PDB file of C-alpha atoms in Angstrom:
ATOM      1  CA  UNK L   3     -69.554-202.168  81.898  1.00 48.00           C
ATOM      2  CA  UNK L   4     -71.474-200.372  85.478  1.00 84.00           C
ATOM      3  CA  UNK L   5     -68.294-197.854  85.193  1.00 81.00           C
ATOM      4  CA  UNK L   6     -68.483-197.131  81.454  1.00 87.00           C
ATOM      5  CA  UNK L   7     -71.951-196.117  82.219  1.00 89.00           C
ATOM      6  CA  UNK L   8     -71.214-193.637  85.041  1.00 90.00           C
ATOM      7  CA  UNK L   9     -68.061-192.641  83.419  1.00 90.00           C
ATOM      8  CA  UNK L  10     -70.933-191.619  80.472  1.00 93.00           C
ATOM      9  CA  UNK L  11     -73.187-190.166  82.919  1.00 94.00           C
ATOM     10  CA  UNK L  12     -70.473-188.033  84.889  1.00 94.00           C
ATOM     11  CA  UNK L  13     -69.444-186.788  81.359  1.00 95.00           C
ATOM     12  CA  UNK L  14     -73.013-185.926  80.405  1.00 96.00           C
ATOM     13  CA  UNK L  15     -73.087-184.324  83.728  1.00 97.00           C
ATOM     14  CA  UNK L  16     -70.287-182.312  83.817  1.00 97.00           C
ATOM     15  CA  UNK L  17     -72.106-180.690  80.380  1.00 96.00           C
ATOM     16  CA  UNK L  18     -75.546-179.997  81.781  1.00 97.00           C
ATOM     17  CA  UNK L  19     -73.409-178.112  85.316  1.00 97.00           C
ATOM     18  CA  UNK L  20     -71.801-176.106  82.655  1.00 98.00           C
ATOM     19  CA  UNK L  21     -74.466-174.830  80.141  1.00 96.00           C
ATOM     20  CA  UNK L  22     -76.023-174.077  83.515  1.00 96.00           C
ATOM     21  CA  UNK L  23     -73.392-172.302  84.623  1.00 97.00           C
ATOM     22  CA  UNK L  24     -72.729-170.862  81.137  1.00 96.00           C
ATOM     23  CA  UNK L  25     -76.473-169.369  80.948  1.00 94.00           C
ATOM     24  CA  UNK L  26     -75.656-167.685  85.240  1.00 96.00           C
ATOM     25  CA  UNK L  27     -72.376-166.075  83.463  1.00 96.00           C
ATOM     26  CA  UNK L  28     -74.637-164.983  80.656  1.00 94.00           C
ATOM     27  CA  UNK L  29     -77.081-163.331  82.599  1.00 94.00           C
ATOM     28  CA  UNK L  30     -75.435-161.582  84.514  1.00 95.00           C
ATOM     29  CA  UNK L  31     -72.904-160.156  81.798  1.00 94.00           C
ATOM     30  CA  UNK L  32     -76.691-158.824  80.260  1.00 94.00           C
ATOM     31  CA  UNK L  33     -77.795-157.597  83.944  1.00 93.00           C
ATOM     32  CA  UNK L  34     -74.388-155.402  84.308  1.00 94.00           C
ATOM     33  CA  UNK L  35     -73.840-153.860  80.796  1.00 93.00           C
ATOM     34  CA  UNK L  36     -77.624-154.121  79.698  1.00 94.00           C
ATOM     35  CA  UNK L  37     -80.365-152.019  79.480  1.00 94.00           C
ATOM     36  CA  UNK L  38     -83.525-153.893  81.064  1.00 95.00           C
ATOM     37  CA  UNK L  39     -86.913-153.246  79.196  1.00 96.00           C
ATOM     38  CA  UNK L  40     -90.360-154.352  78.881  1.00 97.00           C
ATOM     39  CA  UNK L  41     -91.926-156.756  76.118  1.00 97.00           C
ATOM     40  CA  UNK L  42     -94.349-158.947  75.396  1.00 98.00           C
ATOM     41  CA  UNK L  43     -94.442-162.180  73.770  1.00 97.00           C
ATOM     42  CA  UNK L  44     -95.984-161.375  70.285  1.00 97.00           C
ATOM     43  CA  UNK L  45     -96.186-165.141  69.108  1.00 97.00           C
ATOM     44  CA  UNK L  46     -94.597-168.865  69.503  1.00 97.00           C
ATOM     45  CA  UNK L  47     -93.339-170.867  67.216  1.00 96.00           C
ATOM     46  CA  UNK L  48     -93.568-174.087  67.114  1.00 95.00           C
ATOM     47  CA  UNK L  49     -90.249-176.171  65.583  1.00 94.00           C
ATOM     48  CA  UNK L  50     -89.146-179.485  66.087  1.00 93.00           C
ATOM     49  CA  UNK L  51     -85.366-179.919  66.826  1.00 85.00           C
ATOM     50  CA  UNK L  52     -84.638-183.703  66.419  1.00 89.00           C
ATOM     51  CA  UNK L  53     -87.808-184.783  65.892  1.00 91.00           C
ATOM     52  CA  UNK L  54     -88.963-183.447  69.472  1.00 93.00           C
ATOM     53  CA  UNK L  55     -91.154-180.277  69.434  1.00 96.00           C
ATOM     54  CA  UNK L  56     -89.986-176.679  70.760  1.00 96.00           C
ATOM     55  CA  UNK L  57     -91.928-173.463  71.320  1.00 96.00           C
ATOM     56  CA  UNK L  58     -90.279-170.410  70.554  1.00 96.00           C
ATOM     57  CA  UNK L  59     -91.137-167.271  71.859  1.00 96.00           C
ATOM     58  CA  UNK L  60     -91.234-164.029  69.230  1.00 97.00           C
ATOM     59  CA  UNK L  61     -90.604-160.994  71.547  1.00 97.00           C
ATOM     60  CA  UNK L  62     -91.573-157.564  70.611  1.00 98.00           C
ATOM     61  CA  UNK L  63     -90.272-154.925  72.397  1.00 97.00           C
ATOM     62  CA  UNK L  64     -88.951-151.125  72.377  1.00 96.00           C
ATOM     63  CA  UNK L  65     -85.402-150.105  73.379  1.00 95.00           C
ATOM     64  CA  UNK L  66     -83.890-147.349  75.476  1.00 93.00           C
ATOM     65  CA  UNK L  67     -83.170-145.623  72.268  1.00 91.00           C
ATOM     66  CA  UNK L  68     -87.186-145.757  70.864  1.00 94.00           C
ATOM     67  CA  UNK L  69     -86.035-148.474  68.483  1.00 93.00           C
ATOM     68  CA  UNK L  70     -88.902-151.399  68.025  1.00 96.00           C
ATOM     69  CA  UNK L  71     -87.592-154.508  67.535  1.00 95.00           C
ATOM     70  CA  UNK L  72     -89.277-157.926  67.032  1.00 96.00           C
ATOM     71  CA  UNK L  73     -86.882-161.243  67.189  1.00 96.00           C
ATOM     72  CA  UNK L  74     -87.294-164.856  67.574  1.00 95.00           C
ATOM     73  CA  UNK L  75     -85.426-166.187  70.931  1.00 93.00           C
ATOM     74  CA  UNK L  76     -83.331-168.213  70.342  1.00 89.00           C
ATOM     75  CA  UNK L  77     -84.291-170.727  73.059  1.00 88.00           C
ATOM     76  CA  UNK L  78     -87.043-172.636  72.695  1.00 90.00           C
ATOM     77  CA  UNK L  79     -88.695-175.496  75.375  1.00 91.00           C
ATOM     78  CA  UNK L  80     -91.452-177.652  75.590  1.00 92.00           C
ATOM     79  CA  UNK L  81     -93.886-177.323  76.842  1.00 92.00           C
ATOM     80  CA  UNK L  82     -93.586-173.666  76.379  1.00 92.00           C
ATOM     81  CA  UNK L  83     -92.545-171.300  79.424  1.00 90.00           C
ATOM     82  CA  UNK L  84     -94.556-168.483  78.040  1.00 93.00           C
ATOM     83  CA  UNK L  85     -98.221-167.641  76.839  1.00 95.00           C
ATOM     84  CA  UNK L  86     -98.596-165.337  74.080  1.00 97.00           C
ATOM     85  CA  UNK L  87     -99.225-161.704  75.132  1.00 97.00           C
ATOM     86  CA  UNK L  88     -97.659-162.616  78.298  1.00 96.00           C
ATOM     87  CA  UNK L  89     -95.667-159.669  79.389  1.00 96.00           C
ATOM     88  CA  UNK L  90     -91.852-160.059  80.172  1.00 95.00           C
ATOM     89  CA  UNK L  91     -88.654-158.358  81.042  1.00 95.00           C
ATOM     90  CA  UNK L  92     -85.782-158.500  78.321  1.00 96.00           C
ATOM     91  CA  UNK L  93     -82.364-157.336  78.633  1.00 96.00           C
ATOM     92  CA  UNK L  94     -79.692-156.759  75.803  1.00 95.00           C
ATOM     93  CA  UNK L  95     -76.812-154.657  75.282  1.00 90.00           C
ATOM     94  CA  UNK L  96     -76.325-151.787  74.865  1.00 84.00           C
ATOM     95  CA  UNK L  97     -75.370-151.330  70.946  1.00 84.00           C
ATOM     96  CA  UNK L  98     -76.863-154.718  70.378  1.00 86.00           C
ATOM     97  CA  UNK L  99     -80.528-154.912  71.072  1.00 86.00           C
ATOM     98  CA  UNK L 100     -80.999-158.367  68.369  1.00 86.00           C
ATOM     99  CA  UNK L 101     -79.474-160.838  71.020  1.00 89.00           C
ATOM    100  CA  UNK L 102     -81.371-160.412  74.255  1.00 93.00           C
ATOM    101  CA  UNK L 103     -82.360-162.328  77.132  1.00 93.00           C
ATOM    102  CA  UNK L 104     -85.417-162.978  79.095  1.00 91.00           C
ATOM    103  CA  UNK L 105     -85.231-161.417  82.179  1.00 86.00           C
ATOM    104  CA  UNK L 106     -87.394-163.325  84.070  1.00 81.00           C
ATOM    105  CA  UNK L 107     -87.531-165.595  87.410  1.00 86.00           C
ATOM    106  CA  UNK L 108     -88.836-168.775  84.831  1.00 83.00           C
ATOM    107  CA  UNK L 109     -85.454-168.086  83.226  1.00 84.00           C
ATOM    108  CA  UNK L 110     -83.517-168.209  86.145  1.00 90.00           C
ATOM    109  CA  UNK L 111     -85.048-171.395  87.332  1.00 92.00           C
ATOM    110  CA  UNK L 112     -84.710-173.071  84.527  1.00 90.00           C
ATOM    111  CA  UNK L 113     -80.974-172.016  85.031  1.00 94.00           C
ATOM    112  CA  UNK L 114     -80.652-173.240  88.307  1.00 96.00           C
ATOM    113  CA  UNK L 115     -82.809-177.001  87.473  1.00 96.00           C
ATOM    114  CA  UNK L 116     -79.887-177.374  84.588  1.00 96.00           C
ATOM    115  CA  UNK L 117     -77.210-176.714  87.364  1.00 98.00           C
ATOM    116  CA  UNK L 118     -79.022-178.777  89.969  1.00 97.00           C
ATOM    117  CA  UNK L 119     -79.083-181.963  87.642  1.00 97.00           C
ATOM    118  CA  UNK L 120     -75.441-181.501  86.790  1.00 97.00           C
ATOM    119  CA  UNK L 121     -74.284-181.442  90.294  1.00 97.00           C
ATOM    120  CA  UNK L 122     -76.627-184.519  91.569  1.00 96.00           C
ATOM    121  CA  UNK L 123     -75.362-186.239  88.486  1.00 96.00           C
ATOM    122  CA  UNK L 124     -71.460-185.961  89.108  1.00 95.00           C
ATOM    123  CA  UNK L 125     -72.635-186.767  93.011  1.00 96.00           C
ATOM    124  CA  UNK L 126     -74.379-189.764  92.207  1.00 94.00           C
ATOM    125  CA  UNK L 127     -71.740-190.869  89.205  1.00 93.00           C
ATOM    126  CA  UNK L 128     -68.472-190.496  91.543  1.00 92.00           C
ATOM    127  CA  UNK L 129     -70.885-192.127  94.362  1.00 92.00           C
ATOM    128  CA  UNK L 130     -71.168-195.267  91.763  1.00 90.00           C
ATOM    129  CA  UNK L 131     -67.602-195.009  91.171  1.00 85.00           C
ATOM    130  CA  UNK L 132     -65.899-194.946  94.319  1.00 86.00           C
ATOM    131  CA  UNK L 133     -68.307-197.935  95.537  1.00 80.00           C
TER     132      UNK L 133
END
């Protein structure tokens, strides 16, 4: 039954190293093609995703081309990593300025925590495994 459960947690793992390494690639697709501006979080939204809550930061900003545009991330946490008014750093493409991301060092650390715990995970799983 022990190896089911690592066999579970190496799986679960593997999935948290690569969203991590999903939201690196992401980031820096936006950092080379995007244009890098600044905003400010207008609002947050609070939502609850499977019964847990999320904040949601609404992000105001003004592109390249003079064009405003107000959106929703689509990434929420709790507790939230912004305060309202807070200023930021977003990034889209160029052509695209409705998906965006944050460009900020919060967002890269939460990047790097998701990697971290898939990596110790799969360590500590094939650890259980081999002994």
């Amino acid at each position: 039954m022990e190896s089911n459960n690592l066999l579970i947690g190496l799986v679960v793992s593997v999935s948290f190293l690569a969203v991590g390494l999903l939201m690196i690639l992401k980031r820096k697709k936006y950092e080379a093609n995007g244009s890098k501006v600044s905003a400010i979080i207008s609002d947050l939204s609070l939502q609850y995703s499977s019964g847990k809550p999320l904040y949601y930061p609404t992000v105001k900003f003004t592109t390249v081309e003079g064009v405003e545009v107000t959106k929703k991330h689509s990434s929420g946490s709790y507790p939230s990593l912004y305060t309202k008014n807070e200023n930021i750093t977003v990034i889209y493409l160029k052509g695209d300025n409705t998906n965006f991301i944050i460009g900020s060092k919060k967002s890269v650390i939460v990047e790097m925590v998701v990697v971290l715990i898939g990596l110790g995970g799969i360590m500590f799983c094939l650890w259980g495994l081999i002994n």
